[in-house]
Amino acid sequence: MVNNLQTLTDVIDQIADIFGSAVRGTQSDEREEVFVTYTQGNGRFSPDKKYITLSMIQYKLNGEQDGHHEGVWEAQFSDPRVLLGRPSNPPGPMNVPIGPVPRVDIVAFTKGIWVFGDDSSVTAVGPALSHLMPLKDGSFLFAVTCAQTITNGTGRYKGAQGLKTSLGSTLVEAGTNLFDPTKEVRFTARTIDTFRIVREADMKR
Amino acid sequence: MANIPDQGTIRHSLLRLSHSLAPDLRGVLSDPREEVLIRYTRGTGSFSADKRYITLRMKLYKLNGEEDGYHEGVWERVFEDPNQLLASPPPPTGPMDEPVPPVPHVQPLAHTKAHWVFGDGSKIIVAGPAASHLVQLNDGSFQFSVSTAQIITGGEGRYQGAYGLVQSLGSTHIPADVNLFGPGDVSFTATTIDTFRIIRARYYADPTSPPPGEPPKEKKNLADFPFESHFAEVNKAKMHYIEEGQGDPILFVHGNPTWSYLWRNIVPHLKSKGRCIAVDLIGMGKSERPEIKYRFHGHAKYFEGFIKKLGLKKITLVTHDWGTALGFHYAMRYESNIKGIAFMEGLLKPYPTWDDFPASDAQPQLREMFRLFRTGGVGGPGWQAIVDQNIFLEKLLPGVAGRPLSEQELNFYREPFKKAKDRQVIWQWAQELPIEGKPADVTESVQNYSDALQESLLPKLLFYAEPGAVLTDEHVKWCERNLKNLETVSVGPGAHFLQESSPDVIGRRLADWYERL
């Protein structure tokens, strides 16, 4: 009885661990590691409003804490009002490999590090789009999406390669000027991060 | 026997499993109006003959495997030599935790357009840049991946007029004998994971459009206090409280010089989430005025007696001003009975000197005012100002409410303290502030809960205003550095009574946080 119950909880925990951040059915090959995490924490603007840094706690999709994330966003615009706009719908068919494909202006560049619970880490860089969405009560949702390339890693990800994405947001309350040039502005933020990683041992040397 | 997993352990394991299999995405929302979706797709991709474009034709699935429509899109490369895809950018330099350069300018290798058509026919249309990468695997095959950053350009169905951003991370495995970028038609299987942050049209305020023509909603009267009174006998005195809703208790604790009226516009946001109880501290509001000294530990005795009398378990505390001190004092000694603590404009630690009160970056007038309040004891200048002249209700409260209070609202606040003798409790609170080690017993208790608070893993939610009154930027930074499991929410401009200046923000964010406890 003791062994059966212990085995049961062990097995349940193992299954939970396997599915903690993994998304089933999304690997192209068994050597590819695919997982999703989310982060919660705080963001801080530089006084010149050109840089944001994030200091975040990272979680698996099942809510278990799994390390932390820090990163820097660098604005490529001078007037924040550009963040209110968006391009028109792209023309042409979506299911035929032909153009045109619109060039959407990159409004920021990013770098970030994701350190997991076992201290392994992934570092990535890449361009980002950012969008400021006014809400009817006078508040705004500020969101950032990044297309990032992994540059290096440590621990189990030492020498790993791959891509990742990050999609974050923060609510800017009515009356708060996120881009106020006269003072430091801080905010709470959340991101969802998706990783496709090939570890060094599975790569051709 | 010691190794037999108890029911709690098994339940915990099953809970972890259920969360893993059906992840709860509420923790990723910045606001309840934001919609976050994660989907994955599987299908086929094909190149154009010139290898310049790829199109994807994919089936769309929810995370539980249920089919949910389809996804199509086009990728256009902006690189010349496919060997560029094999390179990774150099590791970035400089700190990651400071908002400073350098940030490498890694240019996208492709641009994309796409749409997702969900099971109900609703559609999201996007465009945006993409990173692309090729990794050679140990058997000579390749893994080709694409990561996109996309902006929603339009939508249909439930996403008509929606705004937001999307990320998509896809890959395909290319066998060793296939040249993806070689001549001839190449098709491949592919899979993507796609995440959406969406604001639907009903929440979006188009900055370029005139206000919608719908008739204005009736404005609620912020002064109303439409709650039934309840009383609990604690230490032979009646304590007043209001109660709304059912479930685990959400206990609202006011400070000086207020009463449960303070929470009138916040409780409605929470009443569908739990059993909301807003108590009047002993000697305040509609609670009785027993002959006690109204010192901090006296209040704590009645407050804890109230919790015991009502049999409150798994409490979520929502606290303000001295209510924060009472809440922390209780929570750090009965942590197992607490689910979480929300706090604002409160007492986090003793003030070593007068220069630290309420913070070194606070307005000096507040410091000087409280020096006066603590001068001369009973009958002295502080007593005269608070008890005789009623300065807390007549000047201080309206001065730091963060908005003009109506006469009706002020009368609600004044009502319990109309008689001078009923204002002794207000004066005593001012004497209890732990400044320069005095009073020693309060200083010790506040230091004790402050130390414990820094070790506690209880969920914490801090609301702060700019500039705030007693909880300033300095304290917010201290909280962010020292408190674990903390979320912070700026409510925008405000002073001390954030419940008056930002009730809906507090209510909404509190409800969101509470749902995730």
XYZ file of C-alpha atoms in Angstrom:
722
model
C 0.000 0.000 0.000
C 2.797 2.373 0.960
C 4.719 1.626 -2.224
C 1.634 1.872 -4.409
C 0.647 5.270 -3.043
C 4.200 6.570 -3.206
C 4.516 5.332 -6.773
C 1.220 6.963 -7.663
C 2.265 10.400 -6.409
C 5.708 10.027 -7.992
C 4.162 9.179 -11.347
C 1.679 12.033 -11.121
C 4.511 14.422 -10.253
C 6.602 13.141 -13.144
C 3.724 13.676 -15.568
C 3.162 17.146 -14.133
C 6.858 17.923 -14.583
C 6.807 16.740 -18.178
C 3.825 18.892 -19.016
C 4.773 21.793 -16.723
C 5.935 24.008 -19.576
C 5.906 21.725 -22.578
C 3.216 22.177 -25.188
C 2.270 18.859 -26.673
C 2.304 18.278 -30.397
C 4.611 21.157 -31.220
C 7.978 19.508 -31.806
C 9.237 19.116 -35.358
C 11.841 16.648 -34.194
C 12.486 14.918 -30.892
C 15.825 16.743 -30.576
C 14.023 20.048 -30.498
C 13.020 21.250 -27.042
C 9.815 23.303 -27.060
C 8.338 24.963 -24.014
C 6.393 27.988 -22.835
C 6.941 29.952 -19.637
C 5.427 33.116 -18.285
C 6.932 35.829 -16.135
C 5.634 38.416 -13.691
C 7.576 41.317 -12.263
C 8.520 44.921 -12.669
C 9.641 47.157 -15.483
C 11.570 50.385 -15.214
C 12.187 53.135 -17.755
C 15.436 55.034 -18.066
C 14.979 58.765 -17.402
C 15.295 59.513 -21.133
C 12.540 56.937 -21.836
C 14.742 55.218 -24.398
C 15.331 52.032 -22.389
C 13.172 49.694 -20.350
C 14.534 46.981 -18.123
C 12.455 44.081 -16.844
C 13.130 42.185 -13.601
C 10.796 39.221 -13.601
C 10.099 35.958 -11.826
C 9.623 33.093 -14.241
C 6.960 30.398 -13.986
C 6.106 27.211 -15.801
C 2.647 27.135 -17.342
C 1.437 25.095 -14.363
C 2.302 27.991 -12.074
C 5.487 26.551 -10.562
C 8.260 29.089 -10.136
C 11.166 28.382 -12.473
C 13.870 31.022 -12.130
C 13.904 34.585 -13.350
C 14.181 36.806 -16.402
C 15.860 40.137 -16.996
C 16.056 42.091 -20.197
C 16.452 45.468 -21.853
C 14.258 47.100 -24.532
C 15.654 49.991 -26.573
C 13.219 52.340 -28.321
C 13.779 53.176 -31.983
C 11.272 56.018 -32.061
C 11.312 59.537 -30.714
C 7.570 60.219 -30.480
C 5.639 57.655 -28.388
C 2.497 58.470 -30.375
C 3.779 56.147 -33.103
C 2.893 53.324 -30.708
C -0.793 54.187 -31.011
C -0.872 53.435 -34.722
C -0.934 50.208 -36.640
C -0.522 49.233 -40.294
C -3.387 48.399 -42.632
C -4.378 44.825 -43.313
C -1.788 43.175 -45.567
C -2.966 42.639 -49.149
C -2.979 39.454 -51.181
C -3.525 35.789 -50.506
C -2.234 34.202 -47.315
C -2.106 30.660 -48.688
C 0.082 31.176 -51.742
C 3.854 31.859 -51.530
C 3.769 35.229 -53.206
C 4.159 38.857 -52.181
C 3.585 41.523 -51.287
C 4.473 41.146 -47.617
C 4.430 44.510 -45.816
C 7.471 45.899 -44.012
C 6.307 46.780 -40.529
C 8.633 49.273 -38.844
C 10.664 47.867 -35.989
C 10.108 50.120 -32.996
C 12.570 48.538 -30.565
C 15.475 46.152 -30.164
C 15.811 43.810 -27.214
C 18.200 41.617 -25.279
C 17.253 39.278 -22.450
C 18.337 36.407 -20.245
C 16.100 33.643 -18.900
C 17.587 31.779 -15.937
C 15.769 28.562 -15.072
C 15.316 26.859 -11.728
C 18.449 24.730 -12.125
C 20.497 27.878 -12.978
C 20.727 26.966 -16.662
C 20.171 30.031 -18.785
C 19.365 31.199 -22.287
C 20.344 34.612 -23.660
C 18.627 36.053 -26.725
C 18.464 39.214 -28.819
C 16.104 40.484 -31.457
C 13.757 43.106 -32.861
C 10.449 43.997 -31.263
C 7.146 45.630 -32.059
C 5.426 47.675 -29.372
C 1.862 48.893 -29.235
C -0.043 51.281 -26.991
C -3.779 50.610 -26.869
C -6.051 53.255 -25.287
C -8.916 51.826 -23.242
C -12.277 53.429 -22.618
C -11.587 54.292 -18.969
C -8.548 56.376 -19.943
C -5.981 53.685 -19.171
C -3.685 52.097 -21.758
C -2.398 48.626 -22.437
C 1.244 48.766 -23.477
C 2.404 45.567 -25.174
C 5.687 44.339 -26.652
C 6.336 41.329 -28.890
C 9.874 40.150 -29.649
C 11.301 37.816 -32.305
C 14.527 36.692 -30.719
C 17.512 34.540 -31.639
C 19.346 32.634 -28.920
C 22.953 33.783 -28.733
C 24.265 31.540 -25.978
C 23.355 29.575 -22.898
C 24.702 28.037 -19.723
C 24.173 24.803 -17.830
C 22.017 22.420 -19.840
C 21.791 25.068 -22.563
C 25.521 25.659 -22.914
C 26.212 25.860 -26.650
C 22.500 25.585 -27.491
C 20.948 27.315 -30.490
C 17.432 28.246 -31.414
C 14.797 30.916 -31.458
C 12.379 32.282 -28.956
C 9.548 34.774 -28.704
C 8.392 36.994 -25.908
C 5.022 38.739 -25.672
C 4.587 41.095 -22.732
C 2.201 43.754 -21.522
C 1.477 46.215 -18.761
C -1.589 48.241 -17.871
C -0.914 51.970 -17.663
C -3.511 53.499 -15.380
C -5.423 56.603 -16.427
C -3.468 59.710 -15.542
C -0.083 57.977 -15.661
C 2.241 59.075 -18.423
C 4.443 56.092 -19.173
C 6.728 58.281 -21.256
C 6.902 61.212 -18.819
C 10.351 62.660 -19.503
C 10.629 64.305 -16.089
C 10.826 61.244 -13.874
C 11.606 57.579 -13.598
C 8.525 55.484 -14.326
C 8.084 51.951 -13.036
C 5.349 49.455 -13.804
C 4.309 45.859 -13.263
C 4.590 43.612 -16.292
C 3.881 40.107 -17.517
C 5.354 38.181 -20.420
C 4.757 34.869 -22.145
C 7.925 33.325 -23.531
C 8.168 30.463 -25.993
C 11.403 28.614 -26.718
C 12.551 26.269 -29.484
C 15.993 25.027 -28.527
C 18.411 22.465 -29.902
C 20.980 21.482 -27.320
C 24.674 21.305 -28.170
C 24.804 17.503 -27.846
C 22.248 17.162 -30.661
C 24.009 19.500 -33.066
C 26.600 18.608 -35.673
C 30.010 19.800 -34.543
C 4.154 4.831 8.208
C 5.994 8.122 7.822
C 6.465 7.445 4.120
C 2.789 7.031 3.296
C 1.734 10.042 1.246
C -1.202 11.647 2.957
C -4.319 12.826 1.172
C -2.902 16.330 1.040
C 0.207 15.146 -0.806
C -1.816 13.162 -3.305
C -4.202 16.076 -3.747
C -1.243 18.403 -4.323
C 0.172 16.071 -6.973
C -3.170 15.780 -8.723
C -3.566 19.554 -8.603
C -0.152 20.033 -10.197
C -1.095 17.542 -12.859
C -4.397 19.220 -13.619
C -2.691 22.612 -13.818
C -0.106 21.146 -16.176
C -2.663 19.603 -18.450
C -4.964 22.609 -18.470
C -2.788 25.634 -17.707
C -4.454 28.606 -16.085
C -3.530 31.662 -18.127
C -4.989 34.245 -15.746
C -1.497 34.815 -14.337
C -0.337 36.250 -17.650
C -3.007 38.953 -17.913
C -2.041 42.547 -17.182
C -5.701 43.486 -16.980
C -8.982 41.550 -17.112
C -9.849 43.341 -20.371
C -6.842 41.822 -22.045
C -7.373 38.453 -23.734
C -4.438 36.068 -23.923
C -4.630 33.031 -26.183
C -2.084 30.307 -26.804
C -2.646 28.022 -29.774
C -0.497 25.627 -31.727
C -0.716 24.646 -35.373
C 0.355 21.716 -37.502
C 0.338 21.532 -41.267
C 2.429 22.028 -44.347
C 4.634 24.723 -45.741
C 5.737 25.290 -49.290
C 8.324 27.471 -50.958
C 7.873 29.621 -53.984
C 9.985 28.500 -56.930
C 12.455 31.338 -56.352
C 12.781 30.381 -52.663
C 11.842 33.901 -51.698
C 8.475 33.136 -50.122
C 7.083 30.419 -47.885
C 3.389 29.884 -47.272
C 1.958 27.894 -44.381
C -1.367 26.061 -44.405
C -2.015 24.844 -40.909
C -4.699 23.415 -38.649
C -5.132 25.339 -35.430
C -5.423 23.641 -32.026
C -6.111 24.693 -28.457
C -3.539 23.536 -25.890
C -5.809 20.641 -24.915
C -5.583 19.312 -28.468
C -9.059 20.400 -29.543
C -9.142 21.646 -33.129
C -9.949 25.369 -33.366
C -9.853 26.492 -37.000
C -6.884 27.137 -39.249
C -3.899 29.389 -39.860
C -2.305 30.612 -43.074
C 0.547 32.994 -43.668
C 3.357 34.129 -45.914
C 7.048 34.574 -45.015
C 9.289 36.658 -47.255
C 13.019 36.422 -46.804
C 15.214 39.529 -46.813
C 18.574 37.745 -46.832
C 20.536 36.704 -49.894
C 22.627 33.758 -48.734
C 20.839 30.967 -46.796
C 24.145 30.313 -44.997
C 23.316 33.462 -43.012
C 20.664 31.369 -41.274
C 23.307 29.131 -39.727
C 24.888 31.952 -37.757
C 23.794 33.126 -34.320
C 24.332 36.736 -33.277
C 27.141 37.299 -30.749
C 26.081 37.333 -27.082
C 24.934 40.789 -25.992
C 27.075 42.841 -23.636
C 26.169 45.141 -20.782
C 23.762 44.672 -17.892
C 20.368 43.048 -18.328
C 18.839 44.555 -15.207
C 19.472 48.222 -15.879
C 17.753 50.372 -18.522
C 21.005 51.216 -20.283
C 22.684 50.415 -23.607
C 24.075 48.598 -25.434
C 21.281 46.630 -27.054
C 22.371 44.939 -30.293
C 20.462 45.902 -33.400
C 19.815 42.477 -34.845
C 17.840 43.012 -38.013
C 15.046 40.641 -39.040
C 15.807 38.102 -41.745
C 12.224 37.986 -42.989
C 8.855 39.741 -42.957
C 5.520 38.017 -42.519
C 1.770 38.373 -42.931
C -0.767 35.886 -41.610
C -4.252 35.207 -40.383
C -5.792 32.839 -37.887
C -9.402 31.782 -38.397
C -10.839 30.307 -35.203
C -13.466 27.631 -34.815
C -16.345 30.141 -34.669
C -15.138 31.879 -37.851
C -13.602 34.841 -36.026
C -10.371 36.013 -37.582
C -7.190 37.839 -36.604
C -4.948 39.368 -39.286
C -1.326 40.366 -38.604
C 1.935 41.511 -40.125
C 5.446 41.805 -38.733
C 9.161 40.999 -38.866
C 10.694 37.593 -38.202
C 13.939 36.014 -37.090
C 14.890 32.774 -38.860
C 17.499 30.197 -37.975
C 18.925 26.936 -39.287
C 20.603 24.418 -36.979
C 22.389 21.367 -38.348
C 21.677 18.298 -36.247
C 24.105 15.499 -35.462
C 22.755 13.206 -38.221
C 23.194 15.859 -40.934
C 19.556 16.920 -40.964
C 18.497 20.478 -40.194
C 16.045 22.230 -37.945
C 14.639 25.394 -39.569
C 12.874 27.787 -37.221
C 11.061 31.086 -37.591
C 10.168 33.481 -34.788
C 7.823 36.373 -35.513
C 6.791 39.606 -33.788
C 3.466 40.673 -35.264
C 0.920 43.428 -34.830
C -2.798 42.832 -35.286
C -3.938 44.839 -38.307
C -7.569 43.748 -38.324
C -10.088 41.157 -37.283
C -13.487 39.671 -37.926
C -16.230 38.126 -35.833
C -15.501 38.507 -32.142
C -12.228 40.163 -33.110
C -13.808 42.803 -35.338
C -12.045 46.040 -34.392
C -9.644 44.277 -32.023
C -6.095 45.476 -31.378
C -3.043 43.709 -30.039
C 0.187 41.876 -30.667
C 1.015 38.301 -31.597
C 4.063 36.067 -31.490
C 4.556 32.911 -33.521
C 7.387 30.433 -33.163
C 7.481 27.699 -35.778
C 9.842 25.024 -36.997
C 10.301 22.236 -39.485
C 12.697 19.325 -39.612
C 14.567 18.935 -42.892
C 15.960 15.474 -43.613
C 19.678 15.219 -44.436
C 19.048 14.577 -48.125
C 16.770 17.590 -48.707
C 18.059 21.036 -49.685
C 15.399 23.419 -48.449
C 16.809 26.288 -50.478
C 17.783 24.222 -53.508
C 16.026 24.315 -56.874
C 12.604 22.779 -57.382
C 9.427 22.659 -55.361
C 9.934 21.880 -51.715
C 7.110 21.179 -49.317
C 7.542 20.361 -45.675
C 5.550 19.704 -42.540
C 5.633 22.434 -39.951
C 4.382 23.308 -36.512
C 3.988 26.646 -34.744
C 3.096 27.935 -31.289
C 1.193 31.193 -31.445
C 0.388 33.568 -28.620
C -1.997 36.516 -28.757
C -2.535 39.547 -26.502
C -5.799 41.097 -27.652
C -7.942 44.067 -26.682
C -11.403 43.630 -28.150
C -13.236 46.569 -29.724
C -15.618 47.011 -26.789
C -12.710 48.013 -24.533
C -10.709 50.017 -27.073
C -11.000 53.815 -27.154
C -10.102 54.895 -30.659
C -8.123 58.120 -30.150
C -9.080 59.376 -33.622
C -12.841 58.738 -33.425
C -15.547 60.887 -31.863
C -17.105 59.473 -28.700
C -19.599 56.694 -29.427
C -23.211 57.825 -29.753
C -24.609 55.549 -27.110
C -26.416 57.314 -24.247
C -24.199 57.991 -21.233
C -24.544 55.527 -18.413
C -26.027 56.823 -15.215
C -23.163 58.023 -13.064
C -23.026 56.284 -9.719
C -23.061 58.404 -6.595
C -19.654 57.894 -5.025
C -21.007 58.972 -1.642
C -23.584 56.185 -1.283
C -23.100 53.618 1.465
C -25.769 51.042 0.639
C -24.704 48.368 3.114
C -26.523 46.662 5.945
C -24.904 47.036 9.369
C -23.805 43.988 11.340
C -22.347 43.813 14.839
C -20.110 41.291 16.596
C -19.542 41.354 20.351
C -15.833 41.310 21.087
C -14.421 41.721 24.608
C -17.883 42.904 25.705
C -18.037 45.684 23.103
C -19.913 45.703 19.814
C -17.826 45.975 16.675
C -19.588 47.132 13.522
C -18.998 45.633 10.112
C -20.550 45.372 6.683
C -20.679 42.137 4.754
C -21.306 41.257 1.090
C -20.814 38.052 -0.897
C -19.927 34.489 -0.054
C -16.810 32.340 0.072
C -13.444 32.780 1.739
C -13.280 36.037 3.710
C -11.800 39.207 2.218
C -11.285 41.424 5.237
C -11.003 45.172 4.637
C -9.241 47.073 7.416
C -9.290 50.874 7.539
C -6.940 53.207 9.370
C -7.036 56.645 10.941
C -9.441 58.595 10.909
C -11.839 56.516 8.828
C -14.198 53.562 9.077
C -15.730 50.937 6.797
C -17.205 53.761 4.701
C -13.718 54.039 3.165
C -14.231 50.764 1.250
C -17.721 51.479 -0.136
C -16.626 51.802 -3.776
C -14.175 48.882 -3.705
C -16.240 46.155 -2.039
C -18.632 45.966 -5.045
C -15.727 44.832 -7.242
C -15.001 41.916 -4.903
C -18.422 40.805 -3.708
C -18.746 38.199 -6.455
C -15.317 36.776 -5.533
C -15.610 36.132 -1.814
C -17.147 37.097 1.526
C -16.241 40.778 1.775
C -16.167 42.077 5.341
C -15.235 45.663 6.150
C -14.828 46.151 9.891
C -14.883 49.332 11.975
C -11.963 49.261 14.427
C -12.898 49.561 18.069
C -13.830 53.129 18.967
C -14.178 54.073 15.300
C -17.062 54.229 12.821
C -20.170 52.587 14.221
C -18.277 50.359 16.657
C -18.721 51.008 20.375
C -16.364 53.192 22.407
C -15.315 51.174 25.470
C -13.201 52.903 28.122
C -9.789 51.810 26.864
C -6.661 53.715 25.936
C -6.907 52.919 22.215
C -3.264 52.032 21.934
C -2.017 49.856 19.054
C -2.026 46.625 21.029
C -5.496 47.388 22.361
C -6.775 47.734 18.800
C -4.944 44.521 17.873
C -6.688 42.664 20.708
C -10.124 43.724 19.465
C -9.209 43.137 15.824
C -8.042 39.610 16.537
C -11.070 39.035 18.748
C -13.254 40.068 15.831
C -11.595 37.533 13.514
C -12.019 34.845 16.141
C -15.625 35.784 16.851
C -16.576 35.497 13.184
C -14.479 32.335 12.810
C -12.676 33.708 9.768
C -10.335 31.256 8.044
C -8.162 31.627 4.932
C -8.420 35.390 5.117
C -7.334 37.807 2.418
C -6.499 41.128 4.052
C -7.033 44.431 2.264
C -5.526 47.142 4.397
C -4.869 50.864 4.581
C -2.957 53.167 6.921
C -3.023 51.752 10.511
C -5.127 48.899 9.151
C -1.966 47.821 7.377
C -0.080 47.646 10.679
C -2.887 45.666 12.318
C -3.081 43.383 9.286
C 0.656 42.707 9.129
C 0.822 42.240 12.918
C -1.894 39.589 12.694
C -0.727 37.982 9.446
C 2.840 37.452 10.585
C 1.684 35.666 13.729
C -1.120 33.655 12.130
C 0.310 33.211 8.655
C -1.428 29.878 8.089
C -4.790 31.659 8.345
C -3.948 34.154 5.577
C -4.281 33.739 1.798
C -2.784 37.068 0.815
C -2.298 40.681 1.862
C -3.114 43.755 -0.179
C -1.949 47.038 1.278
C -1.668 50.724 0.535
C -0.401 53.855 2.271
C 0.668 51.837 5.301
C 3.315 51.237 7.917
C 6.062 48.898 6.685
C 8.758 49.399 9.328
C 9.595 51.715 12.235
C 10.939 55.187 11.479
C 14.430 55.435 13.042
C 14.348 59.258 13.065
C 11.888 62.030 12.376
C 13.723 62.603 9.082
C 12.558 59.143 8.015
C 8.912 59.893 8.722
C 6.980 59.130 6.669
C 9.894 58.916 4.207
C 12.971 60.967 3.474
C 11.391 61.906 0.126
C 8.004 62.830 1.625
C 6.554 66.297 1.919
C 8.121 67.943 5.006
C 4.802 69.558 5.965
C 3.424 66.153 6.884
C 6.406 65.531 9.168
C 5.984 68.869 10.928
C 2.260 68.339 11.329
C 2.774 65.021 13.090
C 5.480 66.519 15.303
C 2.819 68.946 16.442
C 0.274 66.152 16.946
C 2.699 64.463 19.327
C 3.433 67.568 21.337
C 2.116 68.230 24.825
C 0.171 65.076 25.637
C -3.479 65.295 26.708
C -4.597 68.912 26.488
C -1.454 69.976 24.633
C -1.186 71.473 21.137
C -1.611 68.109 19.407
C -4.682 67.274 21.473
C -6.144 70.684 20.773
C -5.627 70.298 17.048
C -7.024 66.773 16.805
C -9.619 66.527 19.553
C -10.775 70.100 19.966
C -10.428 71.416 16.416
C -11.039 68.121 14.624
C -8.203 68.813 12.184
C -8.025 65.207 10.926
C -11.590 65.214 9.635
C -11.861 68.847 8.644
C -8.448 69.458 7.078
C -6.273 66.388 6.729
C -8.739 63.925 5.207
C -10.076 66.297 2.528
C -6.526 67.544 1.919
C -5.063 64.151 1.051
C -8.124 62.437 -0.440
C -6.728 62.857 -3.944
C -9.953 64.430 -5.234
C -12.495 66.913 -3.868
C -14.844 65.077 -1.528
C -18.494 66.101 -1.634
C -20.172 67.490 1.465
C -22.209 64.287 1.612
C -19.058 62.193 1.671
C -17.406 64.390 4.275
C -20.496 64.104 6.456
C -20.304 60.311 6.311
C -16.694 60.484 7.465
C -17.476 63.100 10.174
C -20.515 61.343 11.615
C -18.740 58.907 14.024
C -16.432 61.604 15.355
C -18.846 64.482 15.915
C -18.249 64.581 19.657
C -14.816 65.680 20.844
C -14.492 62.753 23.254
C -14.931 60.351 20.326
C -11.848 61.873 18.702
C -9.479 60.639 21.411
C -8.935 57.499 19.356
C -7.699 59.627 16.442
C -5.268 61.493 18.691
C -3.984 58.262 20.215
C -3.219 56.784 16.789
C -0.927 59.750 16.124
C 0.920 59.008 19.386
C 1.396 55.356 18.402
C 3.534 55.978 15.303
C 6.883 54.232 15.926
C 9.259 57.162 15.459
C 12.726 57.334 17.068
C 11.981 54.165 19.042
C 8.849 55.555 20.718
C 6.528 54.076 21.766
C 8.890 51.154 22.431
C 6.221 48.447 22.417
C 4.808 49.559 19.058
C 8.312 49.935 17.609
C 9.098 46.371 18.669
C 5.900 44.926 17.192
C 6.280 46.807 13.921
C 9.926 45.738 13.651
C 8.886 42.139 14.313
C 6.262 42.065 11.589
C 8.542 43.953 9.229
C 11.280 41.319 9.687
C 8.804 38.471 9.270
C 7.250 40.110 6.242
C 10.597 40.038 4.445
C 10.754 36.267 4.858
C 7.109 35.539 4.145
C 6.090 33.937 0.866
C 2.464 35.023 1.224
C 1.146 36.730 -1.903
C 1.315 40.491 -1.469
C -0.222 43.279 -3.493
C 0.922 46.866 -3.050
C -1.133 49.759 -4.398
C 0.690 53.049 -4.550
C -0.015 56.511 -5.880
C 2.198 59.222 -7.235
C 3.387 60.964 -5.126
C 1.505 59.207 -2.281
C 1.549 60.596 1.250
C 3.061 58.141 3.729
C 3.989 55.373 1.275
C 6.219 57.121 -1.217
C 8.505 56.071 -4.027
C 11.188 55.252 -1.438
C 8.893 52.706 0.221
C 7.777 51.200 -3.076
C 11.416 50.520 -3.947
C 11.998 49.052 -0.490
C 9.045 46.716 -1.000
C 10.268 45.660 -4.434
C 13.721 44.916 -3.016
C 12.689 43.196 0.195
C 9.274 41.556 -0.107
C 8.833 38.201 -1.782
C 5.860 37.263 -3.954
C 4.945 40.920 -4.337
C 2.953 42.587 -7.077
C 2.856 46.356 -7.257
C 0.211 48.504 -8.892
C 0.516 52.211 -9.541
C -2.928 53.772 -9.369
C -1.651 56.987 -10.926
C -1.858 60.395 -9.254
C -2.979 60.298 -5.629
C -2.094 61.043 -2.029
C -3.245 59.062 1.014
C -6.849 57.964 0.502
C -6.404 56.002 -2.726
C -9.840 54.478 -2.144
C -11.277 57.912 -2.908
C -9.078 58.826 -5.866
C -8.862 55.420 -7.596
C -11.570 53.058 -6.321
C -12.227 51.341 -9.641
C -8.549 50.734 -10.402
C -8.040 49.261 -6.948
C -11.197 47.191 -7.156
C -10.449 45.825 -10.590
C -6.821 44.976 -9.881
C -7.715 43.521 -6.499
C -10.310 41.247 -8.106
C -7.806 40.122 -10.714
C -5.143 39.392 -8.071
C -7.626 37.655 -5.781
C -8.725 35.292 -8.536
C -5.132 34.157 -8.896
C -4.527 33.405 -5.197
